[in-house]
Short mmCIF file of C-alpha atoms in Angstrom, two decimals:
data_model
loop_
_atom_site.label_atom_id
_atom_site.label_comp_id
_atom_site.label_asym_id
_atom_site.label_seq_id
_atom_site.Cartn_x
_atom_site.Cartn_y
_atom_site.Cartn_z
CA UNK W 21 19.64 -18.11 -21.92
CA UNK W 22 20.15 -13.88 -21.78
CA UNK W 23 22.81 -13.26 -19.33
CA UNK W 24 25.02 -10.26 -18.58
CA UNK W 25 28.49 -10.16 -16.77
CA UNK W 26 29.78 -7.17 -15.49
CA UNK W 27 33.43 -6.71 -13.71
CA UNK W 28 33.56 -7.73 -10.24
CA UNK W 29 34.13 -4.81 -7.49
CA UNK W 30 34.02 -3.48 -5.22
CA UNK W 31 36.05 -0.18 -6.95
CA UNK W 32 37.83 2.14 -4.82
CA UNK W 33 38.49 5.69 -6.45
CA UNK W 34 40.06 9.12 -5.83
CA UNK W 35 37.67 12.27 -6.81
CA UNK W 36 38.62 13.55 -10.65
CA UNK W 37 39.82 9.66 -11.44
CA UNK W 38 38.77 7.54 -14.39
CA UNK W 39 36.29 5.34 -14.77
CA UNK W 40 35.14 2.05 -16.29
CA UNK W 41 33.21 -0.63 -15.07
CA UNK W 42 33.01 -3.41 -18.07
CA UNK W 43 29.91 -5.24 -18.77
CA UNK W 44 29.63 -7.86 -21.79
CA UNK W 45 25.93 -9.85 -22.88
CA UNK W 46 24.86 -12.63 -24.34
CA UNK W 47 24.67 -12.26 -27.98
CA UNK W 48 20.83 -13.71 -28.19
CA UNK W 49 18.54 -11.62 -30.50
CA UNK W 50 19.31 -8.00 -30.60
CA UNK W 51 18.54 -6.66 -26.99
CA UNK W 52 18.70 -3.18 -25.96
CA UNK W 53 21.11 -2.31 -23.49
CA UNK W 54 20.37 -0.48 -20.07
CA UNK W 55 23.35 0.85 -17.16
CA UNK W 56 21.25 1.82 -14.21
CA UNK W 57 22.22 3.52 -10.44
CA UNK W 58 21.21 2.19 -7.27
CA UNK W 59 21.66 4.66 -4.16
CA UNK W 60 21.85 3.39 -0.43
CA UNK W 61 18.48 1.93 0.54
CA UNK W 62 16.64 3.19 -2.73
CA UNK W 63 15.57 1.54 -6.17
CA UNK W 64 17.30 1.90 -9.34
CA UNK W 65 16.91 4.69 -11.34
CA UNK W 66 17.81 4.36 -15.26
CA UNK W 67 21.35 6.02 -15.62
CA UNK W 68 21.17 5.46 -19.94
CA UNK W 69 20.70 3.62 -22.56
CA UNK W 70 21.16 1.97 -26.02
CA UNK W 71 18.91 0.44 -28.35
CA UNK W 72 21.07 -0.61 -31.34
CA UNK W 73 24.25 -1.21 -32.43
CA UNK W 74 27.12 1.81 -32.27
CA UNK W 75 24.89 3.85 -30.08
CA UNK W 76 25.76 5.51 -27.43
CA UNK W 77 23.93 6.62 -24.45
CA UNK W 78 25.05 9.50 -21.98
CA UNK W 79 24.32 10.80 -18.99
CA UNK W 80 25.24 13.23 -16.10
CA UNK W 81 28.99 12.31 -17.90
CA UNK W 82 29.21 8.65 -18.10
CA UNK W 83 28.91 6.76 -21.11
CA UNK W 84 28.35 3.76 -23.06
CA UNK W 85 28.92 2.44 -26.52
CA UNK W 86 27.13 -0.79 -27.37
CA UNK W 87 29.15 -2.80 -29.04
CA UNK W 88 28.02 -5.81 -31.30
CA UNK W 89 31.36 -6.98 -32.51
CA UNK W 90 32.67 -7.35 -28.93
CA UNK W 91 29.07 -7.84 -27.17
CA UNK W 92 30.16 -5.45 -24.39
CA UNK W 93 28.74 -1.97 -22.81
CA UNK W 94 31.28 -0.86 -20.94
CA UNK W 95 30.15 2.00 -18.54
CA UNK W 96 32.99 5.17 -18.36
CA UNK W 97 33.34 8.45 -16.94
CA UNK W 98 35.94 10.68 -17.31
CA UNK W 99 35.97 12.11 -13.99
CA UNK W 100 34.05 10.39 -10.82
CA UNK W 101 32.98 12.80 -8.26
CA UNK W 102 32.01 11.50 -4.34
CA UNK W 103 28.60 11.75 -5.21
CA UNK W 104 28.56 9.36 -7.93
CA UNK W 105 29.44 6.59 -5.12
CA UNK W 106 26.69 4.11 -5.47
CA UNK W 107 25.83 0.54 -7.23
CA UNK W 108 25.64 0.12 -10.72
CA UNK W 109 24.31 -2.58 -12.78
CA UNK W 110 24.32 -3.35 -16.48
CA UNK W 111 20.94 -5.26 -18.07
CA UNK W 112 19.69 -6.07 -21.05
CA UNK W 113 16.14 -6.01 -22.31
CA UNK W 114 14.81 -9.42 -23.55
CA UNK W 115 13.01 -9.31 -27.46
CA UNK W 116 9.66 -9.66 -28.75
CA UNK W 117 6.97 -8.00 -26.32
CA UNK W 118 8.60 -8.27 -23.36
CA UNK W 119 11.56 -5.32 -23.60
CA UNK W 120 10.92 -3.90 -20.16
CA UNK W 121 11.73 -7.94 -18.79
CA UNK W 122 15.37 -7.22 -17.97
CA UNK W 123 18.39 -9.64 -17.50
CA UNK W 124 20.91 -8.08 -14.62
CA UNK W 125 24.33 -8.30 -14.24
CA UNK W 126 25.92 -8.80 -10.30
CA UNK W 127 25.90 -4.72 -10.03
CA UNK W 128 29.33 -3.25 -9.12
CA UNK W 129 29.89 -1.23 -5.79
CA UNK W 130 31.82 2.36 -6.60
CA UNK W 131 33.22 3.98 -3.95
CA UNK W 132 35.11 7.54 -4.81
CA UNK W 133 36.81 9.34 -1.77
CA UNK W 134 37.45 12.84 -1.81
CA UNK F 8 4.28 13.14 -10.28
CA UNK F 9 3.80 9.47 -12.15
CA UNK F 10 5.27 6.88 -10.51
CA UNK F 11 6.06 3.58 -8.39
CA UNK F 12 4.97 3.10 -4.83
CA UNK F 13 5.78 0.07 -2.96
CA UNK F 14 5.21 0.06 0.68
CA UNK F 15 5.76 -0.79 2.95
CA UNK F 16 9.47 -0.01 3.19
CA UNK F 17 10.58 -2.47 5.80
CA UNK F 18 8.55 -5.46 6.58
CA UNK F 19 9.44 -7.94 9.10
CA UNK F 20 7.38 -11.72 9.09
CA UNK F 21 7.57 -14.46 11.78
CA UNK F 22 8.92 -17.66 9.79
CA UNK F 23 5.75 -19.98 8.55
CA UNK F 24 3.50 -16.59 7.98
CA UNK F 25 2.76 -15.30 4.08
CA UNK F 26 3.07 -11.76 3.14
CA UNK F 27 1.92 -9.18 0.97
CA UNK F 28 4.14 -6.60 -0.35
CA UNK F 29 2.40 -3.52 -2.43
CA UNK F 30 3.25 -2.44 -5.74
CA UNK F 31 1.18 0.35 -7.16
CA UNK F 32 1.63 2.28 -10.41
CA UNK F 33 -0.32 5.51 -12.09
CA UNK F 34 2.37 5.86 -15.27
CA UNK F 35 -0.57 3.97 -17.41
CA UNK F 36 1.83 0.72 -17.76
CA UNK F 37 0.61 -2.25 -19.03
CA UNK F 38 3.45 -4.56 -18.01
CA UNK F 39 4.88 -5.02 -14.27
CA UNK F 40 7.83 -6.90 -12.77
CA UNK F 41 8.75 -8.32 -9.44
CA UNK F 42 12.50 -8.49 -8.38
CA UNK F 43 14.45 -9.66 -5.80
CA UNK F 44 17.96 -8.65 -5.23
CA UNK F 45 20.41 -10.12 -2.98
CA UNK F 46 23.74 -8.93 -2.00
CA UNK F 47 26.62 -9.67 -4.72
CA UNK F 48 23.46 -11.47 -6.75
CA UNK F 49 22.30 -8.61 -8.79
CA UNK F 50 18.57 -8.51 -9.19
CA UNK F 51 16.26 -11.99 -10.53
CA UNK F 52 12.82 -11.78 -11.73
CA UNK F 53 10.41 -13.53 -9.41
CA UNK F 54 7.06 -12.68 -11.66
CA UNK F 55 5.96 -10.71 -14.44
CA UNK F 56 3.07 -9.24 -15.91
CA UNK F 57 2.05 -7.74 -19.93
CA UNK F 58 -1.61 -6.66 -18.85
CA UNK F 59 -4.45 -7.03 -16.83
CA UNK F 60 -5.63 -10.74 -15.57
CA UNK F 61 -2.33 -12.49 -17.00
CA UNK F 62 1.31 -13.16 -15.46
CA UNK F 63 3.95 -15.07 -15.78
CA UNK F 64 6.71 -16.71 -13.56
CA UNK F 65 10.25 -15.58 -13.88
CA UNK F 66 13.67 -17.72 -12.73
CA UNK F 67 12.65 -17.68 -9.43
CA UNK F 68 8.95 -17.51 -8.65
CA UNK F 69 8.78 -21.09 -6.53
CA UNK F 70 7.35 -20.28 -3.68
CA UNK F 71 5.85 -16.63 -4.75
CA UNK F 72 2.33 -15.79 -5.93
CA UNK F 73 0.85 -12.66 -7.54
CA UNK F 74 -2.62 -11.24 -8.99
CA UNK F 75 -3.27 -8.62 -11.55
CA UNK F 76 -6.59 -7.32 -11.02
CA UNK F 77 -5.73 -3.95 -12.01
CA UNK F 78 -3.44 -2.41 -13.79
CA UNK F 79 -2.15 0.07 -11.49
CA UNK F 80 -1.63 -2.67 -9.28
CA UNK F 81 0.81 -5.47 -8.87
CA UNK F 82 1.17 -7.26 -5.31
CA UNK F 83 3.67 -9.73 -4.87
CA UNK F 84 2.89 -12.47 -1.69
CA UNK F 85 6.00 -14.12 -0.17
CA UNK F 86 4.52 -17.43 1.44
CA UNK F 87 5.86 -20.15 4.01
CA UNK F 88 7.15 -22.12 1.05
CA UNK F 89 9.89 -19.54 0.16
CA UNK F 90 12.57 -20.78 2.11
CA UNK F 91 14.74 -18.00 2.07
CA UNK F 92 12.63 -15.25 1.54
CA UNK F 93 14.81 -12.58 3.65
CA UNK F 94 15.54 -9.80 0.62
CA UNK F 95 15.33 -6.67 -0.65
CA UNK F 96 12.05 -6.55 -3.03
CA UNK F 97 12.04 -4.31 -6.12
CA UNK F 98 8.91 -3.61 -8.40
CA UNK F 99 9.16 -2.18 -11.77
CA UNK F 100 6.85 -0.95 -14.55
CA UNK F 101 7.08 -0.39 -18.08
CA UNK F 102 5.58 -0.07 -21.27
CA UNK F 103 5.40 -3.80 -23.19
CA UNK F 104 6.31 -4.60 -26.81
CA UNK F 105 8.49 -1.27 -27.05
CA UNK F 106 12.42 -1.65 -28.22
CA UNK F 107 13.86 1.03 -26.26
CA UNK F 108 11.32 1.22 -23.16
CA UNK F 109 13.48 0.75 -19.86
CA UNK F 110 11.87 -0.24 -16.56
CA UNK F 111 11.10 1.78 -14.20
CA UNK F 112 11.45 1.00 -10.17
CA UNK F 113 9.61 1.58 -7.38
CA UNK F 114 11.93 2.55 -3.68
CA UNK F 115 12.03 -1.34 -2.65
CA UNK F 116 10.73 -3.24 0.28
CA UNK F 117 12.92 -4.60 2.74
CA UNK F 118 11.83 -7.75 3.82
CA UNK F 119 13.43 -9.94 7.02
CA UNK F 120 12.23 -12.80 8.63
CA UNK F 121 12.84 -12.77 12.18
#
């Protein structure tokens, strides 16, 4: 079945540092691909998105590049601030009429320190 | 504003009782989702939902139930059967049969069994 594996955390960062947090799918169909942020104690909130191959979604300064050759999203941002210190999870959409029915990876927990 | 309500946000049930958690929706959705998350688990889909009068179980709905009367709402009751049912509940709308719809979450309930 769908499945999505993401890199296991927690990560530990300093403010201005580098970031990527891998995430690679099952290759089933031709899913759209979601990275969404989870806050202490709240829901998730959509953080971006691709839809098809070579696309790449952005947001607040991270992004993603879906890859089809290497079935991988990996999530980057070129410099992490404390406030982007949350959990982030990669999904994919499942096909047909049922694209909102998502398949979640683990979520990884980002910590950046000042 | 449109959104997702779930309430309430903490909920705390004797063992043995069922309970309802709330889902409501005004973004005009036709499909719904119920997800539970667990720590280091990501999130799994308990139930979901593509209109009005018609759901469907995800990978974990034994010992869940749900009704769709309306669209707006989605309600989601934990019964004595779930053996385990101590989680953090997420609900989550979005518009079916779409390629690049995402979901969209409600806040979460937090439910313990004490």
């Amino acid at each position: 079945g769908d499945s999505v594996t993401q890199m296991e955390g927690p990560v530990t960062l300093s403010e201005e540092a580098f970031l990527t947090i891998n995430c690679t799918y099952t290759a089933t169909g031709y899913p759209s691909l979601f990275w969404y942020v989870q806050y202490p104690g709240e829901g998730l909130q959509l953080l971006l998105k691709a839809t098809k191959a070579d696309d790449k979604g952005s947001n607040k300064g991270f992004e993603a590049t879906y890859r089809k050759e290497t079935t991988s999203f990996h999530l980057e941002k070129g410099s992490v601030q404390v406030s982007d210190s949350a959990v982030y999870f990669c999904a994919r959409g499942a096909g047909g009429t049922s694209y909102g029915k998502l398949t979640f990876g683990q979520g990884t927990i980002l910590t950046v320190h000042p | 504003d449109g959104g997702i309500t779930q309430s309430p946000k903490y909920l705390f049930r004797k063992e043995g009782q069922n309970v309802t958690l709330s889902c409501e929706q005004n973004l005009n959705h036709d499909a719904m989702y119920w997800y539970r998350q667990d720590p280091g688990q990501g999130l799994r889909l308990i139930y979901y939902s593509q209109i009005v009068n018609d759901f469907q179980k995800g990978d974990i709905a034994e010992g869940y139930s749900v009704s769709r009367e309306k669209k707006e709402s989605f309600p989601l009751t934990v019964t004595s059967a779930q053996k385990n049912p101590t989680a953090f509940y997420l609900c989550a709308s979005s518009i079916p049969g779409q390629r690049n719809t995402e979901a969209f979450f409600g806040q979460g309930t937090r439910l313990t069994v004490v």
